[in-house]
Coordinates of C-alpha atoms in Angstrom, one line a residue:
M254 CA -31.2 52.1 28.9
N255 CA -33.0 51.5 26.1
K256 CA -33.9 47.9 26.7
V257 CA -35.5 49.6 30.2
V258 CA -37.6 51.5 28.0
N259 CA -38.9 49.1 25.9
M260 CA -39.7 46.6 28.6
V261 CA -41.6 49.6 30.2
V262 CA -43.4 50.4 26.8
I263 CA -44.0 46.7 26.5
K264 CA -45.8 46.4 30.2
S265 CA -47.8 49.4 29.2
I266 CA -48.9 48.0 26.0
L267 CA -49.7 44.6 27.8
T268 CA -51.6 46.7 30.4
L269 CA -54.0 48.5 27.8
I270 CA -54.6 45.6 26.4
G271 CA -55.7 44.2 29.4
G272 CA -57.7 46.8 30.3
L273 CA -59.4 46.4 27.0
A274 CA -60.1 42.8 27.5
L275 CA -61.9 44.0 30.8
L276 CA -63.9 46.7 28.8
I277 CA -65.2 43.9 26.3
Y278 CA -65.7 41.2 28.8
G279 CA -67.8 43.7 31.1
M280 CA -70.1 44.7 27.7
K281 CA -70.4 41.2 27.1
M282 CA -71.3 40.2 30.7
L283 CA -73.6 43.2 31.1
S284 CA -75.5 42.0 27.7
S285 CA -75.7 38.6 28.3
N286 CA -77.4 38.9 32.1
L287 CA -80.2 41.7 30.6
K288 CA -81.0 38.7 27.9
K289 CA -81.3 36.0 31.1
L290 CA -83.2 38.7 32.8
T291 CA -85.8 39.7 30.3
G292 CA -86.4 35.8 29.1
G293 CA -86.8 36.7 25.8
K294 CA -88.8 39.9 26.0
L295 CA -86.1 41.8 24.0
E296 CA -86.6 39.6 21.0
Q297 CA -90.5 40.0 21.3
I298 CA -89.8 44.0 21.7
L299 CA -87.9 43.4 18.4
V300 CA -90.8 41.8 16.6
N301 CA -93.6 43.9 18.0
A302 CA -91.8 47.1 16.6
T303 CA -92.0 46.0 13.2
N304 CA -95.5 48.2 12.0
N305 CA -93.9 51.6 12.5
P306 CA -90.1 52.5 11.3
L307 CA -89.9 55.4 13.8
K308 CA -91.0 52.8 16.4
G309 CA -88.1 50.5 15.0
L310 CA -85.7 53.2 15.0
L311 CA -86.2 53.6 19.0
V312 CA -86.7 50.1 19.9
G313 CA -83.0 49.5 17.8
F314 CA -81.8 52.7 20.1
L315 CA -83.1 51.3 23.7
I316 CA -82.0 47.9 23.1
T317 CA -78.7 48.8 22.2
V318 CA -78.5 51.1 25.2
M319 CA -79.6 48.9 27.1
T320 CA -77.1 46.0 26.1
Q321 CA -74.2 48.2 25.8
S322 CA -73.6 46.4 22.2
S323 CA -75.3 47.4 19.1
A324 CA -73.6 44.0 17.9
T325 CA -76.0 42.4 20.2
T326 CA -78.5 44.0 18.4
T327 CA -78.0 43.5 14.7
V328 CA -77.2 39.8 15.3
L329 CA -80.7 39.4 17.1
V330 CA -81.8 41.0 13.8
V331 CA -80.2 39.1 11.8
G332 CA -81.3 35.9 13.8
L333 CA -85.1 36.9 13.3
V334 CA -84.8 37.9 9.6
N335 CA -83.2 34.6 9.1
S336 CA -86.0 32.7 11.1
E337 CA -88.4 34.5 9.1
I338 CA -89.8 36.5 12.0
L339 CA -88.9 39.9 11.5
T340 CA -89.0 41.4 7.2
L341 CA -85.8 43.0 6.1
K342 CA -87.8 46.1 5.7
S343 CA -88.7 46.3 9.2
A344 CA -85.1 45.4 10.2
I345 CA -83.7 48.6 8.1
P346 CA -85.1 51.0 11.3
I347 CA -83.8 48.9 13.9
I348 CA -80.1 48.7 12.4
M349 CA -80.3 52.3 12.3
G350 CA -81.3 52.9 15.9
A351 CA -79.1 50.3 17.0
N352 CA -76.4 52.5 15.6
I353 CA -77.5 55.5 17.7
G354 CA -77.3 53.5 20.7
T355 CA -74.0 52.7 20.5
T356 CA -73.1 56.1 20.7
V357 CA -74.1 56.0 24.3
N358 CA -71.5 53.8 25.4
S359 CA -68.9 56.5 24.5
Q360 CA -70.8 59.3 26.3
I361 CA -70.8 57.2 29.5
L362 CA -67.1 56.4 28.9
R363 CA -66.1 60.3 28.7
L364 CA -67.2 60.0 32.3
T365 CA -63.6 58.9 33.0
S366 CA -62.5 62.4 32.6
I367 CA -64.0 63.6 35.1
S368 CA -61.8 64.3 38.0
G369 CA -61.7 66.2 41.4
N370 CA -62.0 65.5 45.3
N371 CA -65.6 67.3 45.5
W372 CA -69.2 65.5 44.7
I373 CA -68.7 65.6 41.2
G374 CA -65.5 63.4 41.4
L375 CA -67.6 60.6 42.8
L376 CA -69.2 60.5 39.4
S377 CA -66.1 59.6 37.9
P378 CA -66.0 55.6 37.2
A379 CA -62.5 55.3 38.9
S380 CA -64.6 56.2 41.9
F381 CA -67.3 54.3 41.7
A382 CA -66.5 51.3 39.3
P383 CA -65.1 49.7 42.7
I384 CA -68.2 50.3 44.5
L385 CA -70.1 48.7 41.9
L386 CA -68.1 45.6 41.9
I387 CA -68.7 45.5 46.1
V388 CA -72.1 45.8 45.5
S389 CA -72.8 43.1 42.8
L390 CA -70.5 40.6 44.9
L391 CA -72.5 41.5 48.3
I392 CA -75.8 40.6 46.2
N393 CA -74.6 37.6 44.8
Q394 CA -73.2 36.2 48.3
K395 CA -76.8 36.7 49.8
A396 CA -79.2 36.3 46.6
K397 CA -80.8 33.0 46.5
K398 CA -83.4 33.8 43.7
K399 CA -81.7 33.3 40.1
K400 CA -83.3 36.8 38.8
T401 CA -81.6 38.2 41.7
K402 CA -77.8 36.7 40.8
D403 CA -78.4 37.9 37.3
I404 CA -79.5 41.5 38.4
A405 CA -75.9 41.4 40.5
S406 CA -73.7 40.0 37.6
M407 CA -75.0 42.5 35.5
I408 CA -73.9 45.6 38.2
M409 CA -70.8 43.6 38.1
G410 CA -70.5 43.7 34.3
L411 CA -70.9 47.4 34.5
G412 CA -68.1 47.6 37.4
I413 CA -65.6 45.5 34.8
L414 CA -66.8 47.7 32.2
F415 CA -65.5 50.9 33.7
T416 CA -62.7 49.3 35.8
G417 CA -61.2 48.2 32.3
M418 CA -61.8 52.0 31.0
V419 CA -60.0 53.2 33.7
I420 CA -57.1 51.1 33.3
M421 CA -56.6 52.1 29.6
V422 CA -56.9 55.7 30.5
N423 CA -54.3 55.4 33.3
T424 CA -52.2 53.6 31.2
A425 CA -52.4 55.5 28.2
S426 CA -51.3 58.9 29.3
S427 CA -47.9 57.2 30.0
F428 CA -47.4 57.0 26.4
S429 CA -47.3 61.0 25.5
D430 CA -43.6 61.0 25.7
L431 CA -43.2 58.4 23.0
P432 CA -41.8 59.8 19.7
I433 CA -43.6 56.9 17.9
L434 CA -46.8 57.4 19.1
G435 CA -46.7 61.0 17.3
K436 CA -45.7 59.4 13.8
I437 CA -48.6 56.9 14.2
L438 CA -51.0 59.2 15.0
H439 CA -49.9 61.9 12.3
N440 CA -50.1 59.3 9.7
L441 CA -53.4 58.1 10.7
S442 CA -54.4 61.8 9.8
N443 CA -54.5 61.0 6.3
P444 CA -58.0 60.1 5.7
I445 CA -57.6 56.9 4.0
L446 CA -55.5 55.2 6.6
G447 CA -57.2 56.5 9.0
V448 CA -60.6 54.9 8.0
L449 CA -58.6 51.7 7.4
A450 CA -56.9 51.5 10.9
G451 CA -60.6 52.1 12.4
A452 CA -62.3 49.6 10.5
F453 CA -59.6 47.1 11.1
V454 CA -59.3 47.5 14.9
T455 CA -63.0 47.3 15.3
A456 CA -63.2 44.2 13.2
I457 CA -60.7 42.7 15.1
V458 CA -62.3 43.4 18.7
Q459 CA -66.0 43.2 17.1
S460 CA -67.1 46.1 19.5
S461 CA -67.2 49.8 18.0
S462 CA -67.6 50.9 21.6
A463 CA -64.4 49.0 22.6
T464 CA -62.8 51.2 19.4
V465 CA -63.9 54.5 20.3
G466 CA -62.7 53.9 24.3
I467 CA -59.4 53.2 23.0
L468 CA -59.4 56.4 21.2
Q469 CA -60.9 58.2 24.5
A470 CA -58.0 56.7 26.2
L471 CA -54.9 57.7 23.7
S472 CA -56.6 61.5 23.9
T473 CA -55.6 61.8 27.2
T474 CA -51.8 61.9 25.7
G475 CA -52.5 65.2 24.7
K476 CA -51.1 64.2 21.0
I477 CA -54.6 63.2 19.3
T478 CA -55.9 65.7 17.4
Y479 CA -59.7 66.3 15.5
S480 CA -57.8 65.5 11.8
T481 CA -56.6 62.2 13.3
T482 CA -59.8 61.2 15.3
I483 CA -62.1 62.3 12.5
P484 CA -61.3 59.2 9.9
I485 CA -60.6 56.7 12.7
I486 CA -64.0 57.2 14.0
L487 CA -65.7 57.0 10.3
G488 CA -63.6 53.9 9.7
Q489 CA -64.8 51.9 13.3
N490 CA -68.2 52.6 12.2
I491 CA -67.3 50.3 8.8
G492 CA -65.6 47.7 11.0
T493 CA -68.5 47.2 13.2
C494 CA -70.4 45.6 10.3
F495 CA -67.9 42.6 10.5
T496 CA -70.0 41.1 13.1
S497 CA -72.9 41.3 11.6
I498 CA -71.5 39.9 8.4
L499 CA -70.0 36.9 10.2
A500 CA -73.4 36.5 11.8
S501 CA -75.2 36.2 8.7
I502 CA -72.9 33.7 7.2
G503 CA -75.0 30.5 6.4
G504 CA -78.3 32.3 6.8
S505 CA -81.0 33.3 4.2
S506 CA -80.7 35.7 1.4
N507 CA -82.6 38.2 3.7
A508 CA -80.4 37.4 6.7
K509 CA -77.3 38.1 4.5
R510 CA -79.2 41.6 3.4
V511 CA -79.4 42.5 6.8
A512 CA -75.9 42.5 7.3
A513 CA -75.5 44.4 4.0
V514 CA -78.0 47.1 5.3
H515 CA -75.6 47.7 8.2
L516 CA -72.4 47.9 6.0
Y517 CA -74.3 50.0 3.3
F518 CA -75.8 52.4 6.0
N519 CA -72.3 53.1 7.6
L520 CA -70.4 52.8 4.3
I521 CA -72.9 55.7 2.6
G522 CA -72.6 58.0 6.1
T523 CA -68.9 57.6 5.9
I524 CA -68.5 58.3 2.5
L525 CA -71.2 61.5 2.5
F526 CA -69.0 62.7 5.6
M527 CA -65.7 62.5 4.3
L528 CA -67.0 64.4 1.0
F529 CA -68.0 67.2 3.3
I530 CA -65.6 67.3 6.0
Y531 CA -62.6 67.1 3.6
S532 CA -64.1 69.3 0.8
Y533 CA -65.0 71.8 3.4
Q534 CA -61.1 71.8 4.8
Y535 CA -59.7 71.8 1.7
F536 CA -61.5 75.1 0.5
V537 CA -62.2 77.0 3.4
G538 CA -60.8 75.1 6.3
F539 CA -61.7 74.3 10.2
K540 CA -60.2 76.4 12.4
F541 CA -60.1 73.4 15.3
W542 CA -58.8 71.0 12.7
N543 CA -55.0 70.4 14.5
N544 CA -56.2 71.1 17.7
I545 CA -56.0 68.4 20.6
V546 CA -59.2 66.6 20.9
N547 CA -60.6 65.3 24.4
M548 CA -62.8 62.5 25.6
G549 CA -66.0 63.9 25.2
S550 CA -65.3 65.8 21.5
I551 CA -64.7 62.0 20.5
A552 CA -68.0 61.1 22.0
N553 CA -69.7 63.8 20.7
F554 CA -68.6 63.4 17.2
H555 CA -69.3 59.8 17.2
M556 CA -73.0 60.9 18.1
I557 CA -73.3 63.4 15.4
F558 CA -72.1 61.1 12.6
N559 CA -74.6 58.2 13.2
V560 CA -77.2 60.9 14.4
V561 CA -77.1 63.0 11.0
S562 CA -76.3 59.7 8.6
T563 CA -79.5 58.4 10.3
I564 CA -81.4 61.8 9.2
I565 CA -80.3 61.7 5.8
L566 CA -80.7 57.9 5.3
F567 CA -84.0 57.3 6.7
P568 CA -85.8 58.8 4.3
F569 CA -84.1 56.3 2.0
M570 CA -84.9 52.9 3.6
G571 CA -86.5 51.7 0.3
W572 CA -83.4 52.2 -1.9
I573 CA -81.1 50.7 0.4
E574 CA -83.4 47.5 0.5
K575 CA -83.7 47.6 -3.4
L576 CA -79.8 48.0 -3.3
T577 CA -79.4 44.7 -1.0
E578 CA -81.8 42.8 -3.1
I579 CA -80.0 43.9 -6.3
T580 CA -76.4 42.9 -4.8
I581 CA -77.6 39.7 -3.0
R582 CA -79.8 37.7 -4.9
D583 CA -82.5 34.8 -3.8
K584 CA -80.6 31.7 -3.9
D585 CA -82.0 29.3 -7.0
N586 CA -83.5 26.1 -5.2
D587 CA -84.5 23.2 -7.2
D588 CA -87.8 22.0 -6.0
E589 CA -86.2 19.0 -4.5
D590 CA -84.5 21.2 -2.0
D591 CA -87.4 23.1 -0.8
S592 CA -88.6 21.1 2.1
L593 CA -84.7 21.8 3.6
V594 CA -85.4 26.0 3.6
V595 CA -87.4 25.7 6.7
L596 CA -84.4 24.3 8.6
N597 CA -83.4 28.2 8.4
K598 CA -85.9 29.0 11.0
L599 CA -83.8 26.9 13.4
D600 CA -81.1 29.6 14.2
D601 CA -78.8 29.8 16.7
R602 CA -79.0 33.2 16.8
V603 CA -82.6 33.3 18.4
S604 CA -82.3 29.7 20.4
T605 CA -81.9 31.7 23.6
M606 CA -85.7 32.9 22.8
P607 CA -87.6 30.3 24.2
R608 CA -91.1 31.4 22.6
I609 CA -90.0 32.3 19.6
A610 CA -87.4 29.1 19.6
I611 CA -90.3 26.6 20.3
N612 CA -92.5 28.0 17.4
N613 CA -89.9 28.1 14.5
S614 CA -89.3 24.3 16.0
R615 CA -93.2 23.5 16.0
D616 CA -92.8 24.8 12.0
V617 CA -90.1 22.4 11.4
V618 CA -92.0 19.4 12.7
L619 CA -95.3 20.3 10.4
K620 CA -93.0 20.7 7.5
M621 CA -92.1 16.9 8.7
S622 CA -95.7 15.6 8.8
E623 CA -96.2 17.2 5.4
L624 CA -93.6 15.5 3.9
A625 CA -94.0 12.2 5.8
K626 CA -97.9 12.4 4.2
M627 CA -96.9 12.9 0.9
N628 CA -94.3 10.1 1.0
F629 CA -97.2 7.5 2.2
E630 CA -99.4 8.9 -1.0
R631 CA -96.6 8.3 -3.2
S632 CA -95.5 5.0 -2.1
M633 CA -98.9 3.6 -2.1
S634 CA -99.1 4.9 -5.9
L635 CA -96.5 2.4 -6.6
L636 CA -99.0 -0.4 -6.1
K637 CA -100.8 -0.1 -9.2
N638 CA -98.0 1.6 -11.1
Y639 CA -94.6 1.2 -10.1
D640 CA -92.5 4.0 -11.1
E641 CA -88.5 4.0 -10.5
F642 CA -88.3 7.8 -10.7
M643 CA -90.9 8.0 -7.6
L644 CA -88.9 5.4 -5.6
D645 CA -86.0 7.8 -5.9
K646 CA -88.0 10.8 -5.2
I647 CA -89.7 8.7 -2.1
E648 CA -85.9 8.2 -0.8
H649 CA -84.9 12.1 -1.6
Y650 CA -87.6 13.1 0.9
E651 CA -87.2 10.7 3.3
N652 CA -83.5 11.5 3.7
N653 CA -84.7 15.2 4.2
I654 CA -86.9 14.0 7.0
D655 CA -84.2 12.1 8.4
K656 CA -82.1 15.2 8.4
M657 CA -84.5 17.7 9.6
E658 CA -85.6 15.0 12.7
S659 CA -81.7 15.0 13.5
V660 CA -81.3 19.0 13.1
V661 CA -84.7 19.8 15.4
T662 CA -83.8 17.2 17.9
K663 CA -80.3 18.6 18.9
Y664 CA -82.3 22.2 18.8
L665 CA -84.8 21.1 21.1
I666 CA -82.3 19.6 23.2
N667 CA -80.3 22.4 23.4
L668 CA -83.5 24.5 24.5
E669 CA -84.1 22.3 27.5
N670 CA -80.4 23.7 28.8
L671 CA -82.6 27.5 29.6
D672 CA -84.4 28.3 32.0
L673 CA -87.8 27.7 31.0
S674 CA -91.2 27.6 32.3
E675 CA -92.8 24.0 33.3
R676 CA -95.2 24.7 30.5
D677 CA -92.1 25.3 27.7
N678 CA -90.8 22.5 29.0
K679 CA -93.9 20.2 28.2
K680 CA -94.0 21.8 25.0
I681 CA -90.4 20.8 24.0
T682 CA -90.8 17.4 25.6
S683 CA -94.1 16.6 23.4
L684 CA -92.5 18.3 20.3
L685 CA -89.4 15.4 20.7
K686 CA -91.8 12.8 20.9
I687 CA -94.1 14.4 17.6
E688 CA -90.9 14.8 15.6
A689 CA -90.1 11.4 16.3
E690 CA -93.1 9.7 15.4
Y691 CA -93.3 11.5 12.2
E692 CA -89.8 10.4 11.6
K693 CA -91.1 6.8 12.0
I694 CA -94.0 7.6 9.8
G695 CA -91.6 8.6 7.1
D696 CA -89.3 5.5 7.6
Y697 CA -93.1 3.3 7.3
A698 CA -93.9 5.0 3.9
Y699 CA -90.3 4.5 2.6
R700 CA -90.6 0.8 4.0
L701 CA -93.7 0.3 1.9
A702 CA -91.7 1.9 -1.4
K703 CA -88.9 -0.7 -1.2
K704 CA -91.7 -3.4 -0.7
F705 CA -93.3 -2.1 -3.7
E706 CA -90.0 -2.2 -5.6
N707 CA -89.5 -5.5 -4.3
I708 CA -93.0 -6.6 -5.6
N709 CA -92.5 -5.3 -9.2
D710 CA -88.7 -7.1 -9.0
S711 CA -90.3 -10.2 -8.3
E712 CA -93.4 -10.0 -10.5
I713 CA -95.6 -10.4 -7.5
T714 CA -99.2 -9.9 -8.6
F715 CA -102.2 -9.5 -6.5
S716 CA -106.0 -10.5 -6.9
K717 CA -108.4 -7.5 -7.5
T718 CA -110.3 -8.1 -4.0
A719 CA -106.6 -7.8 -2.2
I720 CA -105.7 -4.8 -4.2
R721 CA -109.3 -3.2 -3.4
E722 CA -108.2 -4.2 0.4
M723 CA -105.0 -2.7 0.7
E724 CA -106.5 0.3 -0.8
V725 CA -109.4 0.6 1.6
M726 CA -106.1 0.2 4.5
Y727 CA -104.1 3.1 2.6
K728 CA -107.3 5.3 2.8
I729 CA -108.0 5.1 6.4
T730 CA -104.1 5.4 7.2
D731 CA -103.9 8.4 4.9
L732 CA -106.9 9.8 6.6
A733 CA -105.1 9.3 10.2
I734 CA -102.3 10.8 9.5
Q735 CA -104.1 13.8 8.2
K736 CA -106.1 13.9 11.5
S737 CA -102.6 13.9 13.2
I738 CA -101.6 17.1 11.4
D739 CA -105.2 18.9 12.1
I740 CA -104.6 18.2 15.7
Y741 CA -100.7 19.3 15.5
Q742 CA -101.4 22.5 13.7
D743 CA -104.9 23.5 14.8
G744 CA -105.5 21.7 17.9
K745 CA -108.5 20.1 16.5
R746 CA -110.0 18.1 19.9
D747 CA -112.4 16.3 17.5
A748 CA -109.7 14.7 15.5
D749 CA -108.4 13.1 18.3
I750 CA -111.7 11.1 18.7
E751 CA -111.5 9.9 15.0
I752 CA -108.1 9.2 15.4
E753 CA -108.4 6.8 18.0
A754 CA -111.4 5.4 15.9
L755 CA -109.7 4.7 13.5
R756 CA -106.9 2.8 15.2
D757 CA -109.7 0.4 16.3
F758 CA -111.2 0.1 12.6
A759 CA -108.0 -0.4 11.0
E760 CA -107.3 -3.2 13.9
I761 CA -110.9 -4.8 12.9
R762 CA -110.2 -4.5 9.1
R763 CA -106.7 -6.0 9.3
E764 CA -108.2 -8.9 11.0
K765 CA -110.8 -9.7 8.5
Y766 CA -108.7 -8.9 5.6
K767 CA -106.2 -11.5 7.2
N768 CA -108.9 -14.1 7.5
L769 CA -110.2 -13.5 3.9
H770 CA -106.7 -13.6 2.8
I771 CA -106.0 -17.2 4.4
R772 CA -109.6 -18.2 2.6
R773 CA -108.0 -17.2 -0.7
L774 CA -104.7 -18.8 0.0
K775 CA -106.2 -22.2 0.8
N776 CA -108.3 -21.9 -2.5
G777 CA -105.5 -21.1 -4.5
K778 CA -106.4 -17.6 -5.2
C779 CA -103.2 -16.1 -4.4
S780 CA -99.6 -17.2 -4.1
V781 CA -97.6 -17.6 -0.8
E782 CA -95.2 -14.6 -2.0
S783 CA -98.3 -12.1 -2.8
G784 CA -99.8 -13.5 0.9
V785 CA -96.6 -12.4 2.9
S786 CA -96.2 -9.0 1.2
F787 CA -100.0 -8.4 1.5
L788 CA -99.8 -8.9 5.2
E789 CA -96.8 -6.9 5.5
I790 CA -98.6 -4.0 4.0
L791 CA -101.2 -4.0 5.9
S792 CA -99.0 -4.1 9.0
C793 CA -97.4 -1.0 8.0
C794 CA -100.4 0.9 7.7
E795 CA -101.9 -0.1 11.1
S796 CA -98.1 0.6 12.6
I797 CA -98.7 4.1 11.1
I798 CA -101.9 4.6 12.9
N799 CA -100.3 3.9 16.0
H800 CA -98.1 6.2 15.2
C801 CA -100.6 9.1 14.7
L802 CA -102.5 7.9 18.0
N803 CA -99.0 8.5 20.1
I804 CA -99.2 12.4 18.0
S805 CA -102.4 12.8 19.4
I806 CA -101.4 11.9 23.2
A807 CA -98.5 14.4 22.7
N808 CA -100.7 17.3 21.7
S809 CA -102.8 16.3 24.2
N810 CA -99.8 16.7 26.8
I811 CA -99.1 19.9 25.8
S812 CA -102.5 21.2 26.4
N813 CA -102.6 19.3 29.9
N814 CA -102.2 21.1 32.8
K815 CA -101.4 18.0 34.8
S816 CA -98.4 15.9 34.4
L817 CA -97.8 14.0 31.3
I818 CA -100.5 11.3 30.7
T819 CA -99.5 7.8 29.3
K820 CA -100.7 5.9 26.3
H821 CA -102.9 3.7 28.8
D822 CA -104.4 6.5 30.9
Y823 CA -105.0 8.2 27.5
Q824 CA -107.0 5.6 26.1
N825 CA -109.0 4.9 29.3
K826 CA -110.0 8.4 29.4
M827 CA -111.1 8.4 25.7
Y828 CA -113.2 5.6 25.9
N829 CA -114.8 6.6 29.3
K830 CA -115.8 10.4 27.7
H831 CA -116.3 9.5 24.1
S832 CA -116.9 5.7 23.8
K833 CA -120.3 6.8 21.6
E834 CA -118.6 8.8 19.5
I835 CA -115.9 6.8 18.9
E836 CA -118.8 3.7 17.9
D837 CA -120.2 6.2 15.6
Y838 CA -117.2 6.7 13.6
I839 CA -116.7 3.2 13.4
N840 CA -119.9 2.6 12.0
Q841 CA -119.4 5.4 9.4
Y842 CA -116.5 3.9 8.5
D843 CA -117.5 0.6 8.0
A844 CA -120.4 1.8 6.0
K845 CA -118.2 3.9 3.7
Y846 CA -115.4 1.1 3.0
N847 CA -117.8 -1.9 3.1

């Protein structure tokens, strides 16, 4: 007989867990399809909510209500702060609003308790969950547009959510005759054990709504009292912070502080509530303390806790911010490693936000361009003054450029898997080309540095004329790199004409210097070894300028509404429209570097 009872209990527990799985899956399905449907607008709404704390509070509330998940909102905020799009200060009211927003879930789930054969009974999830599933299936079968399919998936997510809750309620009611349930619930009336249990379960399922849903389902057994419910709800508000803590791992100091804000807010609120409730209960006593609690009362207390905590702590947001800054210190970065800090912008939590993700990728590529230019300038400084420390510095930054190129390439390729507009696709294609060009410029800068190392080790010397000619090639190459950065950063249209002129001028000068070198070689004014090195340096400079031209073309493709333009077509277009300007620039360079 005991074996039969045990099997029934095990079956019921498995059914309860299955219902919980459906509840969580439905929430995630609803949330993910809403994000697809809005196409990054949720994130933009969050970004626009930075100028007013009350506005931030409202936006955090509304987004959490729409996505049915405070975890979704907090993870988004962590990602936006990590990418330096939101500040820590502006994130705090959004987190508070998300805490209030998640209480709406439990208010919706309380509808499961509605019963009856009248029209009101139709409001019960048991009645309309099947209707939602059927409607979503019919829409999905007929839909041709992706947006319509996303709407159908949202409806299905809601239907699955309520189906899971109905299963949990129906299963939990069968536990009412189990003696062990009464013992467990009695032990959980201990405030410390109750808080720990609520925090632990919520951390495991990573959803405070799911934990409240479990509690609401168990309330149908008629064995849960207010004394048991209150500490569990307080604990689940602490446990829900585990999701944002996980999301902040590997992020910037401010990203970690956002998770800390979430934890401190709920922890302080829990402590204040426990001090008030248990002090009052000890000295005066609540008349309802040992009364049976129902689904509605659980939902109401959940909401009261978060609303009252927000009202109390909202004026002290600045203090909470300072507390996080005291407990989470900024990382002590060496100057050598500062260049990689920008990689924090390539946060996976914002990779589903095309506009923000593309802009963040642009910032990383801009940093690559700056490092490539600095390395080129450092390498040319070795011509007259070779320095082993400088070579090590160049190598260090070259490794950083390579790492940034690898990370941003993977990030951009992953973005291409999203449902992007044609313009965003063009931006990503052009960015992939631009970052590859700057990586190659960095390679040439490092190659020059190693060439000067070889020149120093081999004790190769150059004539004053050869040094002057190399300096001219260096200056026009450095100018070309700067012009490519100007185009990339600010979209300066005159700079692309100047890059074309610099490319032509570099080719003219290379041929001139090559002929002068041959003359010096014949006259015995330079050695064969120095001559070979001289030509390699000129060739490196010319190659860098060609990469700058490729960057100019890629930037042109971003603003071009038509198909991507080739290098041949680009140069034909340049000379058809701007041949006079190009010629004028070449004459200016010729006069300047004569």
